C-alpha cells in the first residue's frame, strides 16, 4: 500500500472527494458554514488529547484538524478566492513579520517585550486590513471565542496600553469585591438581570486573576471539569459497591467519599 504522507496527497484526496462528477455526494454538498462545527470540534479534541497526554490520539486529532484547514482551502479555491498555498504563504509571512528578533535585526530582551511587540504587530495588521487608522485596541477579538478565552484576550489587549492592575493583591481584592457584590444581590433579592451582571463581573475578575498568575483560565476550567468527572465517577463506583445509588438521601456518604478520594489524589 502506498504511503500518503505529504500535504499534496491530502490536498489531492480532498479535491477528489469534492469532485462534482466522481466525488462523494456528502462532500460535494459541504460549505464553509456546514463544516464549521466540525472544525471547532476537532480543535477541542486536539486540546483534550494534549490534556490527556495521549500522543497517539494527538497524532490522529492533529490530522483531523489539518483536514479541516485543507477542506476550507479547497472550497475557497473552487470559488476562486484562494488556495492552500496562499494559506501557507500568509501564515509564513505573518510569523516572520511578528518575530523580527528572530528573522530580523530587532532586539527584544525578554518574553514581555516579545508579547508587547506581537500585539503591536497585530494592531498594525488590523489597521492595514481596514485601510484606516487604528481604532479601539479591542477590535478584532472574535465574538465566537469561548467566553473565558475572549475575556483573557480583551484583558491582554487593554494591558498592552497600560490598563491593568499593578499589584497582584489588587487583583485578589477585586475578586473579593465582586464576590461580595454577588452576595448582596442575593440578599437584596435583586432582579435576575442584575444577578447575571454580577456573576459575569465575578467571572471576568477570576479570569484576570488567572492571567496575572500565569494560568490559562479556559484550560484551568477544563482541567477542573475533568477532575470533577473523575472524582464523582469514583464516588458512584464506591456507592454502588456498597449497594447504594447517588441521591440526596446519601449525601453525607457522597461527601465523605469525595473528601477521601480528593485526599488520595493529592
XYZ file of N, CA, C and O in Angstrom, residues 6-167:
648
model
N 2.342 13.177 2.401
C 2.697 14.547 2.049
C 1.432 15.396 2.023
O 0.324 14.887 1.826
N 1.602 16.697 2.211
C 0.444 17.582 2.202
C -0.216 17.577 0.829
O -1.441 17.738 0.715
N 0.570 17.367 -0.213
C -0.005 17.325 -1.567
C -0.946 16.128 -1.718
O -1.948 16.213 -2.444
N -0.634 15.020 -1.032
C -1.534 13.863 -1.054
C -2.886 14.229 -0.449
O -3.936 13.903 -1.003
N -2.851 14.897 0.707
C -4.094 15.262 1.384
C -4.899 16.251 0.541
O -6.124 16.136 0.438
N -4.224 17.211 -0.061
C -4.904 18.190 -0.924
C -5.593 17.475 -2.089
O -6.742 17.785 -2.445
N -4.908 16.480 -2.676
C -5.472 15.729 -3.807
C -6.665 14.890 -3.365
O -7.653 14.758 -4.096
N -6.581 14.315 -2.165
C -7.687 13.494 -1.641
C -8.939 14.331 -1.459
O -10.049 13.938 -1.850
N -8.770 15.513 -0.853
C -9.920 16.390 -0.626
C -10.495 16.867 -1.962
O -11.721 16.936 -2.137
N -9.620 17.179 -2.923
C -10.090 17.611 -4.237
C -10.910 16.506 -4.896
O -11.949 16.774 -5.519
N -10.470 15.260 -4.751
C -11.214 14.122 -5.332
C -12.568 13.950 -4.640
O -13.589 13.699 -5.298
N -12.584 14.111 -3.337
C -13.853 13.995 -2.599
C -14.847 15.062 -3.045
O -16.066 14.821 -3.066
N -14.336 16.233 -3.404
C -15.186 17.355 -3.791
C -15.494 17.382 -5.294
O -16.255 18.241 -5.749
N -14.926 16.456 -6.042
C -15.113 16.459 -7.489
C -16.598 16.372 -7.839
O -17.306 15.485 -7.349
N -17.098 17.291 -8.673
C -18.539 17.328 -8.978
C -19.065 16.055 -9.646
O -20.234 15.709 -9.482
N -18.209 15.352 -10.416
C -18.662 14.147 -11.110
C -18.371 12.864 -10.328
O -19.248 12.018 -10.144
N -17.123 12.722 -9.858
C -16.698 11.444 -9.279
C -16.481 11.492 -7.771
O -15.983 10.525 -7.189
N -16.847 12.602 -7.119
C -16.601 12.726 -5.689
C -17.659 12.077 -4.830
O -18.560 11.365 -5.321
N -17.567 12.321 -3.544
C -18.523 11.789 -2.564
C -19.733 12.723 -2.489
O -19.557 13.940 -2.341
N -20.945 12.202 -2.579
C -22.137 13.065 -2.536
C -22.201 13.958 -1.303
O -22.606 15.125 -1.398
N -21.777 13.431 -0.138
C -21.808 14.241 1.083
C -20.792 15.379 0.978
O -21.114 16.535 1.256
N -19.577 15.060 0.557
C -18.537 16.086 0.475
C -18.869 17.154 -0.568
O -18.552 18.329 -0.374
N -19.503 16.740 -1.643
C -19.847 17.693 -2.691
C -20.793 18.784 -2.187
O -20.790 19.899 -2.708
N -21.595 18.469 -1.187
C -22.614 19.399 -0.699
C -22.114 20.353 0.389
O -22.822 21.285 0.764
N -20.912 20.129 0.917
C -20.459 20.899 2.080
C -20.059 22.326 1.717
O -19.610 22.606 0.606
N -20.238 23.205 2.690
C -19.873 24.615 2.546
C -19.029 25.028 3.748
O -18.857 24.244 4.698
N -18.526 26.267 3.730
C -17.784 26.775 4.886
C -18.614 26.620 6.158
O -18.128 26.162 7.182
N -19.860 27.036 6.071
C -20.716 27.029 7.260
C -21.073 25.626 7.721
O -21.126 25.356 8.915
N -21.293 24.731 6.786
C -21.715 23.381 7.187
C -20.607 22.595 7.886
O -20.880 21.747 8.732
N -19.346 22.876 7.528
C -18.252 22.135 8.173
C -17.648 22.895 9.354
O -16.790 22.352 10.056
N -18.116 24.125 9.580
C -17.582 24.898 10.705
C -17.713 24.164 12.039
O -16.747 24.135 12.824
N -18.862 23.550 12.361
C -18.953 22.829 13.642
C -17.906 21.738 13.783
O -17.394 21.497 14.881
N -17.562 21.074 12.663
C -16.544 20.030 12.710
C -15.165 20.634 12.982
O -14.351 20.044 13.699
N -14.912 21.803 12.413
C -13.629 22.476 12.632
C -13.452 22.803 14.108
O -12.382 22.555 14.694
N -14.489 23.369 14.719
C -14.430 23.699 16.147
C -14.280 22.435 16.996
O -13.489 22.396 17.944
N -15.034 21.401 16.637
C -14.974 20.141 17.395
C -13.577 19.545 17.354
O -13.063 19.074 18.377
N -12.952 19.560 16.176
C -11.607 18.974 16.051
C -10.591 19.749 16.878
O -9.680 19.154 17.468
N -10.739 21.074 16.940
C -9.810 21.864 17.756
C -9.916 21.473 19.223
O -8.898 21.332 19.923
N -11.136 21.260 19.700
C -11.313 20.861 21.095
C -10.804 19.437 21.341
O -10.306 19.130 22.429
N -10.917 18.585 20.343
C -10.416 17.219 20.510
C -8.887 17.198 20.548
O -8.293 16.352 21.229
N -8.258 18.122 19.838
C -6.799 18.281 19.963
C -6.459 18.683 21.393
O -5.533 18.130 22.013
N -7.203 19.641 21.931
C -6.961 20.095 23.306
C -7.121 18.949 24.297
O -6.322 18.802 25.227
N -8.130 18.122 24.095
C -8.361 17.004 25.014
C -7.230 15.989 24.954
O -6.787 15.462 25.980
N -6.735 15.712 23.756
C -5.619 14.766 23.616
C -4.371 15.285 24.328
O -3.631 14.533 24.964
N -4.144 16.600 24.236
C -2.997 17.207 24.918
C -3.171 17.109 26.424
O -2.234 16.752 27.156
N -4.374 17.413 26.909
C -4.634 17.346 28.343
C -4.472 15.928 28.880
O -4.015 15.723 30.008
N -4.826 14.941 28.057
C -4.697 13.540 28.460
C -3.298 12.989 28.224
O -3.020 11.830 28.558
N -2.422 13.818 27.625
C -1.051 13.409 27.292
C -1.037 12.115 26.484
O -0.215 11.227 26.685
N -1.989 12.015 25.561
C -2.142 10.831 24.707
C -1.554 11.157 23.334
O -2.213 11.753 22.490
N -0.319 10.749 23.112
C 0.373 11.104 21.884
C -0.226 10.411 20.661
O -0.281 11.007 19.564
N -0.683 9.192 20.801
C -1.312 8.504 19.677
C -2.585 9.236 19.264
O -2.830 9.467 18.073
N -3.378 9.607 20.251
C -4.619 10.326 19.969
C -4.323 11.721 19.413
O -5.025 12.205 18.513
N -3.276 12.361 19.929
C -2.912 13.693 19.451
C -2.532 13.652 17.977
O -2.919 14.535 17.200
N -1.787 12.625 17.586
C -1.424 12.484 16.172
C -2.676 12.402 15.305
O -2.773 13.061 14.256
N -3.644 11.600 15.738
C -4.880 11.446 14.977
C -5.676 12.752 14.924
O -6.182 13.148 13.866
N -5.780 13.416 16.061
C -6.596 14.633 16.125
C -5.954 15.787 15.358
O -6.653 16.605 14.760
N -4.639 15.870 15.379
C -3.968 16.902 14.572
C -4.227 16.667 13.087
O -4.399 17.619 12.314
N -4.272 15.393 12.690
C -4.605 15.071 11.303
C -6.015 15.509 10.955
O -6.268 16.075 9.881
N -6.949 15.262 11.888
C -8.337 15.674 11.655
C -8.446 17.193 11.544
O -9.207 17.717 10.724
N -7.664 17.898 12.368
C -7.695 19.361 12.317
C -7.069 19.872 11.025
O -7.571 20.823 10.403
N -5.983 19.240 10.601
C -5.347 19.615 9.342
C -6.305 19.406 8.174
O -6.362 20.229 7.244
N -7.076 18.326 8.228
C -8.072 18.074 7.185
C -9.044 19.242 7.068
O -9.409 19.649 5.959
N -9.435 19.800 8.203
C -10.359 20.927 8.187
C -9.750 22.132 7.465
O -10.425 22.818 6.690
N -8.483 22.393 7.707
C -7.804 23.514 7.039
C -7.765 23.279 5.535
O -8.090 24.181 4.739
N -7.383 22.085 5.134
C -7.311 21.761 3.710
C -8.697 21.835 3.072
O -8.858 22.320 1.943
N -9.704 21.384 3.816
C -11.071 21.372 3.311
C -11.573 22.798 3.058
O -12.126 23.101 1.994
N -11.371 23.688 4.034
C -11.768 25.092 3.854
C -11.033 25.713 2.666
O -11.628 26.456 1.871
N -9.749 25.415 2.563
C -8.952 25.981 1.468
C -9.448 25.470 0.115
O -9.452 26.212 -0.881
N -9.883 24.204 0.069
C -10.386 23.641 -1.186
C -11.672 24.346 -1.617
O -11.842 24.688 -2.800
N -12.572 24.578 -0.673
C -13.818 25.278 -1.004
C -13.506 26.678 -1.518
O -14.104 27.142 -2.496
N -12.557 27.343 -0.868
C -12.170 28.690 -1.297
C -11.568 28.661 -2.697
O -11.826 29.550 -3.527
N -10.764 27.636 -2.988
C -10.152 27.521 -4.314
C -11.221 27.320 -5.383
O -11.155 27.909 -6.471
N -12.231 26.508 -5.078
C -13.319 26.274 -6.026
C -14.085 27.564 -6.329
O -14.605 27.748 -7.433
N -14.126 28.447 -5.342
C -14.823 29.729 -5.515
C -13.929 30.804 -6.130
O -14.389 31.907 -6.403
N -12.657 30.461 -6.323
C -11.729 31.414 -6.904
C -11.205 32.446 -5.929
O -10.709 33.504 -6.349
N -11.285 32.150 -4.625
C -10.847 33.113 -3.609
C -9.371 32.964 -3.268
O -8.606 33.926 -3.335
N -8.971 31.764 -2.874
C -7.574 31.470 -2.567
C -7.421 29.953 -2.521
O -8.412 29.216 -2.571
N -6.173 29.484 -2.427
C -5.906 28.046 -2.361
C -4.988 27.757 -1.182
O -4.503 28.682 -0.514
N -4.719 26.485 -0.924
C -3.913 26.101 0.236
C -2.541 26.761 0.250
O -2.102 27.236 1.306
N -1.815 26.839 -0.886
C -0.509 27.522 -0.852
C -0.614 28.973 -0.387
O 0.313 29.487 0.247
N -1.731 29.627 -0.687
C -1.922 31.000 -0.223
C -2.047 31.056 1.298
O -1.577 32.002 1.935
N -2.688 30.039 1.861
C -2.820 29.957 3.319
C -1.436 29.813 3.943
O -1.101 30.485 4.924
N -0.630 28.921 3.380
C 0.728 28.690 3.893
C 1.571 29.954 3.762
O 2.297 30.340 4.691
N 1.482 30.613 2.610
C 2.250 31.846 2.399
C 1.847 32.912 3.407
O 2.697 33.602 3.984
N 0.547 33.047 3.625
C 0.044 34.071 4.539
C 0.569 33.872 5.952
O 1.077 34.810 6.576
N 0.477 32.647 6.480
C 0.908 32.414 7.859
C 2.429 32.468 7.965
O 2.969 32.931 8.987
N 3.142 32.042 6.929
C 4.605 32.092 6.966
C 5.087 33.538 7.030
O 5.949 33.894 7.848
N 4.523 34.379 6.183
C 4.910 35.787 6.182
C 4.535 36.461 7.493
O 5.279 37.308 8.009
N 3.393 36.089 8.033
C 2.944 36.679 9.295
C 3.893 36.310 10.436
O 4.257 37.164 11.259
N 4.316 35.050 10.502
C 5.203 34.617 11.583
C 6.564 35.296 11.482
O 7.165 35.673 12.494
N 7.057 35.469 10.260
C 8.339 36.164 10.080
C 8.203 37.627 10.486
O 9.064 38.180 11.182
N 7.103 38.254 10.085
C 6.865 39.667 10.399
C 6.720 39.898 11.902
O 7.195 40.900 12.437
N 6.080 38.957 12.583
C 5.829 39.122 14.018
C 7.003 38.690 14.891
O 6.943 38.818 16.108
N 8.057 38.176 14.274
C 9.253 37.777 15.041
C 10.500 38.458 14.485
O 11.447 37.793 14.043
N 10.527 39.783 14.513
C 11.694 40.498 13.975
C 12.963 40.217 14.756
O 14.065 40.390 14.237
N 12.836 39.768 16.007
C 14.005 39.444 16.832
C 14.619 38.108 16.436
O 15.749 37.798 16.841
N 13.883 37.307 15.643
C 14.400 36.018 15.175
C 14.798 36.107 13.708
O 15.880 35.652 13.320
N 13.935 36.707 12.885
C 14.169 36.763 11.451
C 14.696 38.120 10.976
O 14.915 38.305 9.781
N 14.861 39.050 11.890
C 15.359 40.373 11.533
C 16.417 40.847 12.507
O 17.058 40.044 13.194
N 16.568 42.159 12.613
C 17.631 42.736 13.431
C 17.128 43.308 14.755
O 17.918 43.866 15.526
N 15.827 43.207 15.024
C 15.275 43.785 16.255
C 15.811 43.049 17.484
O 16.122 41.859 17.430
N 15.931 43.790 18.575
C 16.379 43.203 19.843
C 15.265 43.343 20.876
O 14.913 44.445 21.274
N 14.701 42.202 21.261
C 13.659 42.160 22.290
C 14.218 41.339 23.446
O 14.478 40.144 23.304
N 14.403 42.007 24.604
C 15.221 41.417 25.661
C 14.557 40.313 26.465
O 15.233 39.454 27.034
N 13.205 40.299 26.536
C 12.562 39.267 27.350
C 11.195 38.917 26.769
O 10.739 39.475 25.768
N 10.534 37.962 27.437
C 9.241 37.475 26.952
C 8.197 38.579 26.920
O 7.371 38.646 26.001
N 8.221 39.459 27.915
C 7.240 40.543 27.970
C 7.394 41.472 26.767
O 6.405 41.914 26.170
N 8.625 41.778 26.397
C 8.871 42.637 25.239
C 8.420 41.956 23.950
O 7.885 42.605 23.044
N 8.617 40.638 23.881
C 8.176 39.880 22.707
C 6.660 39.945 22.577
O 6.114 40.173 21.494
N 5.958 39.767 23.704
C 4.495 39.808 23.674
C 3.984 41.194 23.287
O 3.032 41.319 22.516
N 4.615 42.224 23.827
C 4.202 43.596 23.509
C 4.392 43.871 22.017
O 3.530 44.477 21.369
N 5.513 43.420 21.465
C 5.766 43.611 20.035
C 4.740 42.849 19.204
O 4.252 43.343 18.180
N 4.398 41.630 19.654
C 3.410 40.795 18.958
C 2.077 41.538 18.863
O 1.446 41.579 17.800
N 1.643 42.123 19.966
C 0.370 42.837 19.979
C 0.417 44.086 19.100
O -0.559 44.429 18.433
N 1.565 44.783 19.090
C 1.709 45.962 18.226
C 1.604 45.574 16.759
O 0.950 46.260 15.956
N 2.254 44.467 16.405
C 2.202 43.997 15.020
C 0.779 43.622 14.629
O 0.305 43.948 13.534
N 0.074 42.941 15.539
C -1.305 42.543 15.250
C -2.200 43.769 15.082
O -3.066 43.803 14.198
N -2.002 44.775 15.925
C -2.798 46.002 15.821
C -2.545 46.702 14.491
O -3.473 47.183 13.840
N -1.277 46.740 14.078
C -0.941 47.371 12.808
C -1.547 46.599 11.641
O -2.020 47.185 10.662
N -1.547 45.270 11.750
C -2.145 44.442 10.697
C -3.642 44.685 10.593
O -4.194 44.771 9.484
N -4.298 44.804 11.737
C -5.748 45.056 11.722
C -6.046 46.400 11.069
O -6.989 46.535 10.291
N -5.241 47.398 11.395
C -5.442 48.726 10.812
C -5.193 48.699 9.310
O -5.914 49.334 8.534
N -4.185 47.935 8.887
C -3.863 47.848 7.469
C -4.999 47.202 6.687
O -5.332 47.620 5.574
N -5.606 46.176 7.270
C -6.723 45.492 6.602
C -7.891 46.432 6.394
O -8.600 46.363 5.401
N -8.098 47.328 7.367
C -9.234 48.241 7.285
C -8.894 49.526 6.529
O -9.753 50.348 6.272
N -7.599 49.670 6.215
C -7.126 50.852 5.497
C -7.571 52.150 6.175
O -8.030 53.096 5.536
N -7.454 52.157 7.481
C -7.765 53.363 8.248
C -6.937 53.324 9.520
O -6.395 52.280 9.901
N -6.818 54.430 10.248
C -6.035 54.440 11.474
C -6.560 53.415 12.485
O -7.733 53.045 12.471
N -5.679 52.977 13.360
C -6.056 52.006 14.381
C -7.153 52.583 15.264
O -7.056 53.690 15.774
N -8.227 51.837 15.418
C -9.330 52.258 16.280
C -9.120 51.733 17.684
O -8.046 51.845 18.251
N -10.137 51.103 18.230
C -10.041 50.548 19.574
C -9.019 49.425 19.621
O -8.921 48.609 18.697
N -8.265 49.360 20.710
C -7.288 48.285 20.871
C -7.991 46.936 21.036
O -7.358 45.887 20.926
N -9.289 46.971 21.290
C -10.038 45.733 21.492
C -10.651 45.199 20.201
O -11.277 44.132 20.212
N -10.475 45.910 19.106
C -11.043 45.466 17.834
C -10.464 44.124 17.412
O -9.286 43.853 17.597
N -11.325 43.296 16.818
C -10.842 42.065 16.200
C -10.777 40.860 17.110
O -10.351 39.790 16.670
N -11.186 40.984 18.375
C -11.237 39.805 19.239
C -12.531 39.076 18.905
O -13.625 39.557 19.199
N -12.414 37.918 18.299
C -13.562 37.210 17.731
C -14.675 36.963 18.742
O -14.430 36.465 19.852
N -15.889 37.292 18.328
C -17.058 37.091 19.186
C -17.336 35.611 19.424
O -17.928 35.236 20.433
N -16.923 34.755 18.493
C -17.241 33.335 18.588
C -16.342 32.568 19.563
O -16.591 31.391 19.830
N -15.320 33.212 20.110
C -14.427 32.532 21.051
C -15.187 32.126 22.311
O -16.144 32.789 22.709
N -14.744 31.046 22.980
C -15.311 30.742 24.300
C -15.150 31.955 25.212
O -14.155 32.684 25.117
N -16.125 32.183 26.077
C -16.158 33.414 26.873
C -14.902 33.621 27.707
O -14.394 34.750 27.812
N -14.372 32.559 28.321
C -13.173 32.714 29.140
C -11.972 33.118 28.283
O -11.175 33.971 28.679
N -11.851 32.510 27.116
C -10.747 32.841 26.213
C -10.860 34.287 25.751
O -9.881 35.035 25.735
N -12.075 34.691 25.392
C -12.273 36.059 24.904
C -12.004 37.083 26.005
O -11.413 38.139 25.748
N -12.425 36.776 27.234
C -12.167 37.685 28.344
C -10.664 37.898 28.527
O -10.196 39.028 28.711
N -9.898 36.810 28.460
C -8.450 36.927 28.630
C -7.823 37.751 27.510
O -6.950 38.588 27.752
N -8.283 37.544 26.282
C -7.735 38.285 25.156
C -8.063 39.774 25.269
O -7.215 40.638 24.984
N -9.284 40.109 25.699
C -9.650 41.508 25.887
C -8.774 42.155 26.953
O -8.297 43.285 26.794
N -8.557 41.431 28.052
C -7.725 41.958 29.137
C -6.281 42.162 28.681
O -5.649 43.171 29.031
N -5.765 41.235 27.909
C -4.387 41.359 27.424
C -4.244 42.560 26.497
O -3.240 43.277 26.543
N -5.264 42.770 25.654
C -5.228 43.927 24.760
C -5.177 45.223 25.563
O -4.406 46.133 25.258
N -6.036 45.305 26.593
C -6.073 46.511 27.419
C -4.766 46.692 28.180
O -4.288 47.817 28.371
N -4.167 45.566 28.605
C -2.922 45.631 29.375
C -1.773 46.191 28.545
O -0.873 46.863 29.078
N -1.791 45.937 27.237
C -0.725 46.423 26.362
C -0.623 47.942 26.403
O 0.472 48.511 26.317
N -1.768 48.624 26.572
C -1.756 50.095 26.617
C -1.817 50.606 28.057
O -2.163 51.760 28.304
N -1.477 49.729 29.014
C -1.336 50.161 30.391
C -2.574 50.087 31.256
O -2.530 50.484 32.433
N -3.692 49.590 30.722
C -4.918 49.490 31.520
C -4.923 48.131 32.204
O -5.480 47.157 31.700
N -4.289 48.079 33.376
C -4.126 46.806 34.068
C -3.790 47.079 35.528
O -3.411 48.198 35.901
N -3.934 46.056 36.353
C -3.563 46.163 37.760
C -2.055 46.124 37.898
O -1.369 45.394 37.176
N -1.528 46.890 38.858
C -0.080 46.905 39.085
C 0.369 45.820 40.047
O 1.459 45.265 39.906
N -0.468 45.532 41.040
C -0.092 44.576 42.079
C -1.065 43.396 42.108
O -2.268 43.571 41.914
